[in-house]
């Protein structure tokens, strides 16, 4: 039966009465999942895809730019700031097509399958695309696989890819199962560098284990490794037991080291110190690496001397440290083993080559002179790599410097290493992935935004991605596998701007601006936060520390001092001394 239009139009609208109530919002909890499933279906069938990636193995993987931008900071930077924003085909390097498909599947679905077959390639690829969840999933998977036969390999992998939690878990596992670990094939095949790193750890519970592991490692290849016996034993600072002494003497005899120029000259009844500087007190380095304080340098108002203060951010406790007799303006500062603090160069009353050292673990800490640098350096950058100090660039009183020199703590000598391609004054220096990064600076003519990276294994400097703007006097910090560049001077103004660099993706990205501009600040990474100290560019009588949280991309402020007679100058993190705040 048909209904005429007139009849339809005459149907009255029903009027309902309601109880008093507020408007209600209803949520379909499966809606976002269904949307993503629909988008994934479109991608699988290459419908409305506006970007294709060509991988090294020649395959092409498709996607939707908007989805990828929403799911990955890497793609967000790629499609917003670079030439790829206008392309529909992009070449992807260092990721094969199977892994790329897995990661795009994750962006579209939120699911990722980690296996023994893919974890070692999946994690580095997730780092490139900045997919933190996948990175964490891979780290969790590897953590559950730890056993004495693979923990050294997992530790090395975690160190290479900046997986700090996995690295800590691996190191803890190695410590707890050391005797089993040293019987593994991985231990026997450790490189010299990795063996030194293993022995260099200071918190072993049983000293005999270290001696035994050195003997086992040397004995596995006496001919190739006998020359490292003396150096390894020099890093072991606890007393010999009689059994260890006998074993060592036997091994020396087998290696024909006794009565030769390579003789160890050990006295079994004395301790072998881990690190010694002539003229300083011997130090006990058994402080937990998690127990840190900040050593702050303060310049007197008349710039006649440099004072120090130890500061614990969590408790807000502070304690005066030893004073330096001159100010050492524009000096470089570096720390070895979180205990030995070196201040070098700068404008001072003695020499711009001079170096002073402070042992914060000493019961009576004081600054003592050590070996001078080879070159006078003001406004130098300083980095510490493999327990060697690098003095980078600066000004010698005549011209800006490209040269770089290294202090070897074992033999207590400076030597020149490869020069940078560009002279740099007031360059910031960061250390990441066993490489040294010289960031920005001033070459005597221009303010620099270029970056150079030094790999000690190759012995040369290479250019990497530039910052967004020049920065002279930039503060540099490294936290969770990321290099931070904050403040500085661009030739026109002092900067509040901050940006970050991940070597895995090779691009700089901006983060939230600091509330206040800073020039030549000290930057300290501690407890998952970044602390920026010093070098006000105004006439304020208040010293304010700026604190950055990577989790929230926000800065907070803390009033540190209202003492107009002193100004914050720089800061470094050190182990909390055993006598601290007692």
PDB file of C-alpha atoms in Angstrom, residues 188-386:
ATOM      1  CA  UNK A 188      86.715 -16.074  25.290  1.00  0.00           C
ATOM      2  CA  UNK A 189      86.237 -14.177  22.020  1.00  0.00           C
ATOM      3  CA  UNK A 190      85.904 -10.723  23.615  1.00  0.00           C
ATOM      4  CA  UNK A 191      87.897  -8.006  21.888  1.00  0.00           C
ATOM      5  CA  UNK A 192      90.680  -6.280  23.792  1.00  0.00           C
ATOM      6  CA  UNK A 193      88.541  -3.142  24.084  1.00  0.00           C
ATOM      7  CA  UNK A 194      85.562  -5.045  25.504  1.00  0.00           C
ATOM      8  CA  UNK A 195      87.768  -6.983  27.909  1.00  0.00           C
ATOM      9  CA  UNK A 196      89.166  -3.734  29.278  1.00  0.00           C
ATOM     10  CA  UNK A 197      85.625  -2.412  29.729  1.00  0.00           C
ATOM     11  CA  UNK A 198      84.619  -5.552  31.602  1.00  0.00           C
ATOM     12  CA  UNK A 199      87.614  -5.446  33.936  1.00  0.00           C
ATOM     13  CA  UNK A 200      87.258  -1.699  34.402  1.00  0.00           C
ATOM     14  CA  UNK A 201      83.955  -2.182  36.270  1.00  0.00           C
ATOM     15  CA  UNK A 202      84.555  -1.345  39.959  1.00  0.00           C
ATOM     16  CA  UNK A 203      81.718  -3.030  41.827  1.00  0.00           C
ATOM     17  CA  UNK A 204      82.533  -6.727  41.686  1.00  0.00           C
ATOM     18  CA  UNK A 205      81.781  -8.487  44.978  1.00  0.00           C
ATOM     19  CA  UNK A 206      84.600 -11.042  44.724  1.00  0.00           C
ATOM     20  CA  UNK A 207      87.985  -9.651  43.559  1.00  0.00           C
ATOM     21  CA  UNK A 208      89.308 -13.129  42.812  1.00  0.00           C
ATOM     22  CA  UNK A 209      86.756 -13.430  40.012  1.00  0.00           C
ATOM     23  CA  UNK A 210      88.409 -10.568  38.143  1.00  0.00           C
ATOM     24  CA  UNK A 211      91.879 -12.097  38.402  1.00  0.00           C
ATOM     25  CA  UNK A 212      90.591 -15.466  37.292  1.00  0.00           C
ATOM     26  CA  UNK A 213      88.750 -13.962  34.319  1.00  0.00           C
ATOM     27  CA  UNK A 214      91.882 -12.124  33.151  1.00  0.00           C
ATOM     28  CA  UNK A 215      93.892 -15.348  33.344  1.00  0.00           C
ATOM     29  CA  UNK A 216      91.203 -17.299  31.464  1.00  0.00           C
ATOM     30  CA  UNK A 217      90.999 -14.643  28.720  1.00  0.00           C
ATOM     31  CA  UNK A 218      94.776 -14.328  28.310  1.00  0.00           C
ATOM     32  CA  UNK A 219      95.259 -18.112  28.374  1.00  0.00           C
ATOM     33  CA  UNK A 220      92.782 -18.568  25.522  1.00  0.00           C
ATOM     34  CA  UNK A 221      95.234 -16.832  23.156  1.00  0.00           C
ATOM     35  CA  UNK A 222      98.557 -16.412  24.968  1.00  0.00           C
ATOM     36  CA  UNK A 223     100.471 -15.384  21.870  1.00  0.00           C
ATOM     37  CA  UNK A 224      98.037 -12.700  20.790  1.00  0.00           C
ATOM     38  CA  UNK A 225      97.001 -11.421  24.233  1.00  0.00           C
ATOM     39  CA  UNK A 226     100.060 -11.705  26.491  1.00  0.00           C
ATOM     40  CA  UNK A 227     100.984  -8.070  25.850  1.00  0.00           C
ATOM     41  CA  UNK A 228      97.738  -6.927  27.518  1.00  0.00           C
ATOM     42  CA  UNK A 229      98.329  -8.805  30.773  1.00  0.00           C
ATOM     43  CA  UNK A 230     100.148  -5.975  32.491  1.00  0.00           C
ATOM     44  CA  UNK A 231      97.591  -3.361  31.437  1.00  0.00           C
ATOM     45  CA  UNK A 232      94.661  -5.491  32.543  1.00  0.00           C
ATOM     46  CA  UNK A 233      96.212  -6.216  35.918  1.00  0.00           C
ATOM     47  CA  UNK A 234      96.945  -2.530  36.419  1.00  0.00           C
ATOM     48  CA  UNK A 235      93.206  -1.935  36.286  1.00  0.00           C
ATOM     49  CA  UNK A 236      92.555  -4.482  39.028  1.00  0.00           C
ATOM     50  CA  UNK A 237      93.187  -2.705  42.290  1.00  0.00           C
ATOM     51  CA  UNK A 238      92.405  -5.292  45.002  1.00  0.00           C
ATOM     52  CA  UNK A 239      94.987  -7.517  46.743  1.00  0.00           C
ATOM     53  CA  UNK A 240      96.146 -10.835  45.322  1.00  0.00           C
ATOM     54  CA  UNK A 241      95.305 -14.054  47.118  1.00  0.00           C
ATOM     55  CA  UNK A 242      98.077 -16.630  47.219  1.00  0.00           C
ATOM     56  CA  UNK A 243      96.276 -18.860  44.725  1.00  0.00           C
ATOM     57  CA  UNK A 244      95.813 -15.975  42.298  1.00  0.00           C
ATOM     58  CA  UNK A 245      99.424 -14.932  42.715  1.00  0.00           C
ATOM     59  CA  UNK A 246     100.577 -18.480  41.907  1.00  0.00           C
ATOM     60  CA  UNK A 247      98.300 -18.628  38.864  1.00  0.00           C
ATOM     61  CA  UNK A 248      99.571 -15.270  37.641  1.00  0.00           C
ATOM     62  CA  UNK A 249     103.208 -16.253  38.092  1.00  0.00           C
ATOM     63  CA  UNK A 250     102.549 -19.470  36.191  1.00  0.00           C
ATOM     64  CA  UNK A 251     100.889 -17.593  33.351  1.00  0.00           C
ATOM     65  CA  UNK A 252     103.719 -15.038  33.225  1.00  0.00           C
ATOM     66  CA  UNK A 253     106.156 -17.924  32.952  1.00  0.00           C
ATOM     67  CA  UNK A 254     104.167 -19.480  30.121  1.00  0.00           C
ATOM     68  CA  UNK A 255     103.961 -16.131  28.331  1.00  0.00           C
ATOM     69  CA  UNK A 256     107.726 -15.647  28.929  1.00  0.00           C
ATOM     70  CA  UNK A 257     107.065 -12.249  30.514  1.00  0.00           C
ATOM     71  CA  UNK A 258     109.225 -12.775  33.563  1.00  0.00           C
ATOM     72  CA  UNK A 259     112.597 -11.027  33.504  1.00  0.00           C
ATOM     73  CA  UNK A 260     111.686  -9.364  30.221  1.00  0.00           C
ATOM     74  CA  UNK A 261     110.974  -5.774  29.279  1.00  0.00           C
ATOM     75  CA  UNK A 262     107.285  -6.597  29.629  1.00  0.00           C
ATOM     76  CA  UNK A 263     107.621  -7.795  33.210  1.00  0.00           C
ATOM     77  CA  UNK A 264     104.670  -6.893  35.394  1.00  0.00           C
ATOM     78  CA  UNK A 265     106.743  -6.190  38.506  1.00  0.00           C
ATOM     79  CA  UNK A 266     103.796  -7.054  40.772  1.00  0.00           C
ATOM     80  CA  UNK A 267     104.078  -7.230  44.542  1.00  0.00           C
ATOM     81  CA  UNK A 268     101.391  -9.718  45.625  1.00  0.00           C
ATOM     82  CA  UNK A 269     101.178  -8.125  49.082  1.00  0.00           C
ATOM     83  CA  UNK A 270     100.179  -4.701  47.804  1.00  0.00           C
ATOM     84  CA  UNK A 271      97.019  -3.387  46.207  1.00  0.00           C
ATOM     85  CA  UNK A 272      97.091  -2.415  42.570  1.00  0.00           C
ATOM     86  CA  UNK A 273      95.224   0.873  42.219  1.00  0.00           C
ATOM     87  CA  UNK A 274      92.702   1.337  39.447  1.00  0.00           C
ATOM     88  CA  UNK A 275      93.718   4.880  38.684  1.00  0.00           C
ATOM     89  CA  UNK A 276      96.542   6.989  40.068  1.00  0.00           C
ATOM     90  CA  UNK A 277      97.677  10.541  39.394  1.00  0.00           C
ATOM     91  CA  UNK A 278     101.058  11.554  40.857  1.00  0.00           C
ATOM     92  CA  UNK A 279     100.697  13.908  43.785  1.00  0.00           C
ATOM     93  CA  UNK A 280      97.093  12.943  44.545  1.00  0.00           C
ATOM     94  CA  UNK A 281      95.590  10.763  47.193  1.00  0.00           C
ATOM     95  CA  UNK A 282      94.658   7.221  46.246  1.00  0.00           C
ATOM     96  CA  UNK A 283      90.935   6.791  45.888  1.00  0.00           C
ATOM     97  CA  UNK A 284      88.456   4.080  46.668  1.00  0.00           C
ATOM     98  CA  UNK A 285      86.068   3.997  43.710  1.00  0.00           C
ATOM     99  CA  UNK A 286      83.389   1.751  45.154  1.00  0.00           C
ATOM    100  CA  UNK A 287      80.546   4.265  44.921  1.00  0.00           C
ATOM    101  CA  UNK A 288      77.266   3.265  43.340  1.00  0.00           C
ATOM    102  CA  UNK A 289      76.895   4.805  39.885  1.00  0.00           C
ATOM    103  CA  UNK A 290      73.267   5.606  40.693  1.00  0.00           C
ATOM    104  CA  UNK A 291      74.267   7.846  43.602  1.00  0.00           C
ATOM    105  CA  UNK A 292      75.205  11.126  41.947  1.00  0.00           C
ATOM    106  CA  UNK A 293      75.462  14.778  42.912  1.00  0.00           C
ATOM    107  CA  UNK A 294      76.217  17.866  40.851  1.00  0.00           C
ATOM    108  CA  UNK A 295      79.519  19.695  41.249  1.00  0.00           C
ATOM    109  CA  UNK A 296      78.787  23.344  40.524  1.00  0.00           C
ATOM    110  CA  UNK A 297      81.421  25.939  39.609  1.00  0.00           C
ATOM    111  CA  UNK A 298      80.811  29.502  40.775  1.00  0.00           C
ATOM    112  CA  UNK A 299      82.773  32.524  39.658  1.00  0.00           C
ATOM    113  CA  UNK A 300      83.420  35.328  42.133  1.00  0.00           C
ATOM    114  CA  UNK A 301      82.040  38.729  41.215  1.00  0.00           C
ATOM    115  CA  UNK A 302      85.518  40.183  40.682  1.00  0.00           C
ATOM    116  CA  UNK A 303      86.540  37.046  38.691  1.00  0.00           C
ATOM    117  CA  UNK A 304      89.496  36.420  40.997  1.00  0.00           C
ATOM    118  CA  UNK A 305      88.756  32.788  41.867  1.00  0.00           C
ATOM    119  CA  UNK A 306      86.532  29.837  41.175  1.00  0.00           C
ATOM    120  CA  UNK A 307      84.607  28.177  44.007  1.00  0.00           C
ATOM    121  CA  UNK A 308      82.757  24.871  43.915  1.00  0.00           C
ATOM    122  CA  UNK A 309      79.706  23.430  45.597  1.00  0.00           C
ATOM    123  CA  UNK A 310      78.224  19.931  45.760  1.00  0.00           C
ATOM    124  CA  UNK A 311      74.482  19.824  45.227  1.00  0.00           C
ATOM    125  CA  UNK A 312      71.998  16.952  45.467  1.00  0.00           C
ATOM    126  CA  UNK A 313      68.843  17.872  43.489  1.00  0.00           C
ATOM    127  CA  UNK A 314      66.524  15.327  45.142  1.00  0.00           C
ATOM    128  CA  UNK A 315      67.192  16.456  48.719  1.00  0.00           C
ATOM    129  CA  UNK A 316      68.182  20.042  47.799  1.00  0.00           C
ATOM    130  CA  UNK A 317      71.184  19.601  50.103  1.00  0.00           C
ATOM    131  CA  UNK A 318      74.330  21.587  49.359  1.00  0.00           C
ATOM    132  CA  UNK A 319      77.889  21.546  50.612  1.00  0.00           C
ATOM    133  CA  UNK A 320      80.860  23.770  49.843  1.00  0.00           C
ATOM    134  CA  UNK A 321      83.623  22.195  47.790  1.00  0.00           C
ATOM    135  CA  UNK A 322      87.307  23.119  47.428  1.00  0.00           C
ATOM    136  CA  UNK A 323      88.136  26.507  45.948  1.00  0.00           C
ATOM    137  CA  UNK A 324      90.442  27.133  43.018  1.00  0.00           C
ATOM    138  CA  UNK A 325      92.870  30.020  43.405  1.00  0.00           C
ATOM    139  CA  UNK A 326      92.108  31.561  40.026  1.00  0.00           C
ATOM    140  CA  UNK A 327      88.976  31.917  37.951  1.00  0.00           C
ATOM    141  CA  UNK A 328      90.098  30.148  34.749  1.00  0.00           C
ATOM    142  CA  UNK A 329      87.588  31.959  32.558  1.00  0.00           C
ATOM    143  CA  UNK A 330      86.569  29.956  29.439  1.00  0.00           C
ATOM    144  CA  UNK A 331      88.244  26.802  30.794  1.00  0.00           C
ATOM    145  CA  UNK A 332      87.144  23.326  29.740  1.00  0.00           C
ATOM    146  CA  UNK A 333      85.823  20.802  32.276  1.00  0.00           C
ATOM    147  CA  UNK A 334      85.746  16.999  32.056  1.00  0.00           C
ATOM    148  CA  UNK A 335      85.118  14.076  34.421  1.00  0.00           C
ATOM    149  CA  UNK A 336      86.677  10.603  34.401  1.00  0.00           C
ATOM    150  CA  UNK A 337      84.937   7.703  36.130  1.00  0.00           C
ATOM    151  CA  UNK A 338      82.506  10.204  37.699  1.00  0.00           C
ATOM    152  CA  UNK A 339      85.152  10.914  40.327  1.00  0.00           C
ATOM    153  CA  UNK A 340      88.156  12.735  38.857  1.00  0.00           C
ATOM    154  CA  UNK A 341      87.288  16.263  37.685  1.00  0.00           C
ATOM    155  CA  UNK A 342      89.669  18.054  35.315  1.00  0.00           C
ATOM    156  CA  UNK A 343      89.694  21.791  34.616  1.00  0.00           C
ATOM    157  CA  UNK A 344      91.985  22.788  31.768  1.00  0.00           C
ATOM    158  CA  UNK A 345      93.041  25.808  29.794  1.00  0.00           C
ATOM    159  CA  UNK A 346      91.093  29.040  29.825  1.00  0.00           C
ATOM    160  CA  UNK A 347      92.232  32.512  30.760  1.00  0.00           C
ATOM    161  CA  UNK A 348      94.034  32.166  34.081  1.00  0.00           C
ATOM    162  CA  UNK A 349      96.912  33.549  36.083  1.00  0.00           C
ATOM    163  CA  UNK A 350      99.367  30.790  35.237  1.00  0.00           C
ATOM    164  CA  UNK A 351      99.111  29.222  31.788  1.00  0.00           C
ATOM    165  CA  UNK A 352      96.399  28.437  29.269  1.00  0.00           C
ATOM    166  CA  UNK A 353      98.031  25.022  28.947  1.00  0.00           C
ATOM    167  CA  UNK A 354      97.663  24.147  32.630  1.00  0.00           C
ATOM    168  CA  UNK A 355      95.398  21.416  33.973  1.00  0.00           C
ATOM    169  CA  UNK A 356      94.090  20.932  37.511  1.00  0.00           C
ATOM    170  CA  UNK A 357      92.419  17.838  38.926  1.00  0.00           C
ATOM    171  CA  UNK A 358      90.031  17.244  41.834  1.00  0.00           C
ATOM    172  CA  UNK A 359      89.373  13.813  43.360  1.00  0.00           C
ATOM    173  CA  UNK A 360      85.883  14.202  44.845  1.00  0.00           C
ATOM    174  CA  UNK A 361      86.150  10.880  46.720  1.00  0.00           C
ATOM    175  CA  UNK A 362      89.094  12.077  48.773  1.00  0.00           C
ATOM    176  CA  UNK A 363      88.445  12.756  52.470  1.00  0.00           C
ATOM    177  CA  UNK A 364      90.293  16.062  52.017  1.00  0.00           C
ATOM    178  CA  UNK A 365      89.598  17.042  48.415  1.00  0.00           C
ATOM    179  CA  UNK A 366      91.739  19.745  46.821  1.00  0.00           C
ATOM    180  CA  UNK A 367      92.738  20.904  43.356  1.00  0.00           C
ATOM    181  CA  UNK A 368      96.177  19.678  42.284  1.00  0.00           C
ATOM    182  CA  UNK A 369      98.128  20.457  39.104  1.00  0.00           C
ATOM    183  CA  UNK A 370      98.811  17.653  36.627  1.00  0.00           C
ATOM    184  CA  UNK A 371     100.450  17.436  33.200  1.00  0.00           C
ATOM    185  CA  UNK A 372     100.021  20.558  31.025  1.00  0.00           C
ATOM    186  CA  UNK A 373      98.370  20.343  27.617  1.00  0.00           C
ATOM    187  CA  UNK A 374     100.562  20.624  24.549  1.00  0.00           C
ATOM    188  CA  UNK A 375      98.718  23.720  23.243  1.00  0.00           C
ATOM    189  CA  UNK A 376      97.373  26.843  24.955  1.00  0.00           C
ATOM    190  CA  UNK A 377      93.570  26.777  24.719  1.00  0.00           C
ATOM    191  CA  UNK A 378      90.920  29.309  25.748  1.00  0.00           C
ATOM    192  CA  UNK A 379      87.265  28.575  25.046  1.00  0.00           C
ATOM    193  CA  UNK A 380      87.976  24.901  24.369  1.00  0.00           C
ATOM    194  CA  UNK A 381      85.487  22.052  24.363  1.00  0.00           C
ATOM    195  CA  UNK A 382      86.147  18.948  26.458  1.00  0.00           C
ATOM    196  CA  UNK A 383      84.898  15.371  26.074  1.00  0.00           C
ATOM    197  CA  UNK A 384      85.739  12.130  27.874  1.00  0.00           C
ATOM    198  CA  UNK A 385      85.821   8.937  25.854  1.00  0.00           C
ATOM    199  CA  UNK A 386      87.170   5.549  26.969  1.00  0.00           C
TER     200      UNK A 386
END
